[in-house]
Amino acid sequence: MAACAICNGDKADAGAIVLHDLEERGLYIRPGATHAATLQRAIATPVMDLAGDLWLLVDAHTRTPYERES
């Protein structure tokens, strides 16, 4: 994920609650993860676009709508 220097620094200095929120939104990848573990977590974690819609990312060019569980 790309981030500007200011946002990346804010993320690096954030507390556990903020990091947990970012991770739940699909915006934070934990350091030290294996590529396989990171890939599986990315596949299973919905991400939110700017309009607030949730998506599952299939590959670099494909996404599918995320259906929230009732």
mmCIF file of C-alpha atoms in Angstrom:
data_model
loop_
_atom_site.group_PDB
_atom_site.id
_atom_site.type_symbol
_atom_site.label_atom_id
_atom_site.label_comp_id
_atom_site.label_asym_id
_atom_site.label_seq_id
_atom_site.Cartn_x
_atom_site.Cartn_y
_atom_site.Cartn_z
ATOM 1 C CA MET A 1 0.000 0.000 0.000
ATOM 2 C CA ALA A 2 1.275 3.435 -0.850
ATOM 3 C CA ALA A 3 1.042 6.313 1.590
ATOM 4 C CA CYS A 4 2.529 9.778 1.742
ATOM 5 C CA ALA A 5 5.333 10.367 4.236
ATOM 6 C CA ILE A 6 3.029 12.183 6.680
ATOM 7 C CA CYS A 7 0.364 9.422 6.699
ATOM 8 C CA ASN A 8 2.977 6.686 6.860
ATOM 9 C CA GLY A 9 4.603 8.402 9.835
ATOM 10 C CA ASP A 10 1.232 8.826 11.558
ATOM 11 C CA LYS A 11 0.523 5.129 11.048
ATOM 12 C CA ALA A 12 3.919 4.180 12.417
ATOM 13 C CA ASP A 13 3.339 6.311 15.529
ATOM 14 C CA ALA A 14 -0.309 5.252 16.045
ATOM 15 C CA GLY A 15 -1.505 3.363 19.074
ATOM 16 C CA ALA A 16 -2.943 -0.147 19.122
ATOM 17 C CA ILE A 17 -6.575 0.981 18.761
ATOM 18 C CA VAL A 18 -5.848 2.997 15.610
ATOM 19 C CA LEU A 19 -3.737 0.183 14.137
ATOM 20 C CA HIS A 20 -6.523 -2.330 14.860
ATOM 21 C CA ASP A 21 -9.056 -0.055 13.125
ATOM 22 C CA LEU A 22 -6.777 0.322 10.097
ATOM 23 C CA GLU A 23 -6.255 -3.429 9.918
ATOM 24 C CA GLU A 24 -9.994 -4.123 10.071
ATOM 25 C CA ARG A 25 -10.478 -1.696 7.168
ATOM 26 C CA GLY A 26 -7.761 -3.460 5.200
ATOM 27 C CA LEU A 27 -5.373 -0.524 5.368
ATOM 28 C CA TYR A 28 -2.600 -1.924 7.527
ATOM 29 C CA ILE A 29 -0.328 -4.869 6.921
ATOM 30 C CA ARG A 30 1.523 -6.145 9.948
ATOM 31 C CA PRO A 31 5.310 -6.125 9.698
ATOM 32 C CA GLY A 32 7.105 -9.433 9.845
ATOM 33 C CA ALA A 33 4.330 -11.346 8.116
ATOM 34 C CA THR A 34 5.185 -13.937 5.524
ATOM 35 C CA HIS A 35 4.130 -13.270 1.965
ATOM 36 C CA ALA A 36 1.732 -16.241 2.102
ATOM 37 C CA ALA A 37 0.170 -15.086 5.375
ATOM 38 C CA THR A 38 -0.158 -11.523 4.084
ATOM 39 C CA LEU A 39 -1.767 -12.758 0.873
ATOM 40 C CA GLN A 40 -4.319 -14.893 2.730
ATOM 41 C CA ARG A 41 -5.183 -12.037 5.095
ATOM 42 C CA ALA A 42 -5.551 -9.631 2.144
ATOM 43 C CA ILE A 43 -7.837 -12.055 0.309
ATOM 44 C CA ALA A 44 -10.067 -12.465 3.378
ATOM 45 C CA THR A 45 -10.187 -8.800 4.467
ATOM 46 C CA PRO A 46 -12.718 -6.485 2.834
ATOM 47 C CA VAL A 47 -11.514 -2.979 1.986
ATOM 48 C CA MET A 48 -13.594 0.191 1.952
ATOM 49 C CA ASP A 49 -13.541 2.589 -0.981
ATOM 50 C CA LEU A 50 -14.003 6.345 -0.631
ATOM 51 C CA ALA A 51 -17.777 5.985 -1.105
ATOM 52 C CA GLY A 52 -17.966 3.592 1.870
ATOM 53 C CA ASP A 53 -18.603 0.440 -0.176
ATOM 54 C CA LEU A 54 -16.835 -2.758 0.871
ATOM 55 C CA TRP A 55 -14.954 -4.943 -1.609
ATOM 56 C CA LEU A 56 -12.905 -8.120 -1.643
ATOM 57 C CA LEU A 57 -9.828 -7.732 -3.806
ATOM 58 C CA VAL A 58 -9.364 -10.659 -6.189
ATOM 59 C CA ASP A 59 -6.213 -9.447 -7.938
ATOM 60 C CA ALA A 60 -4.581 -6.189 -9.004
ATOM 61 C CA HIS A 61 -7.433 -5.406 -11.417
ATOM 62 C CA THR A 62 -10.481 -7.240 -10.040
ATOM 63 C CA ARG A 63 -12.715 -6.732 -7.031
ATOM 64 C CA THR A 64 -16.018 -8.228 -5.921
ATOM 65 C CA PRO A 65 -18.641 -6.666 -3.662
ATOM 66 C CA TYR A 66 -18.383 -7.765 -0.034
ATOM 67 C CA GLU A 67 -21.633 -9.071 1.341
ATOM 68 C CA ARG A 68 -21.914 -8.327 5.051
ATOM 69 C CA GLU A 69 -23.108 -11.182 7.190
ATOM 70 C CA SER A 70 -26.533 -10.609 8.753
#
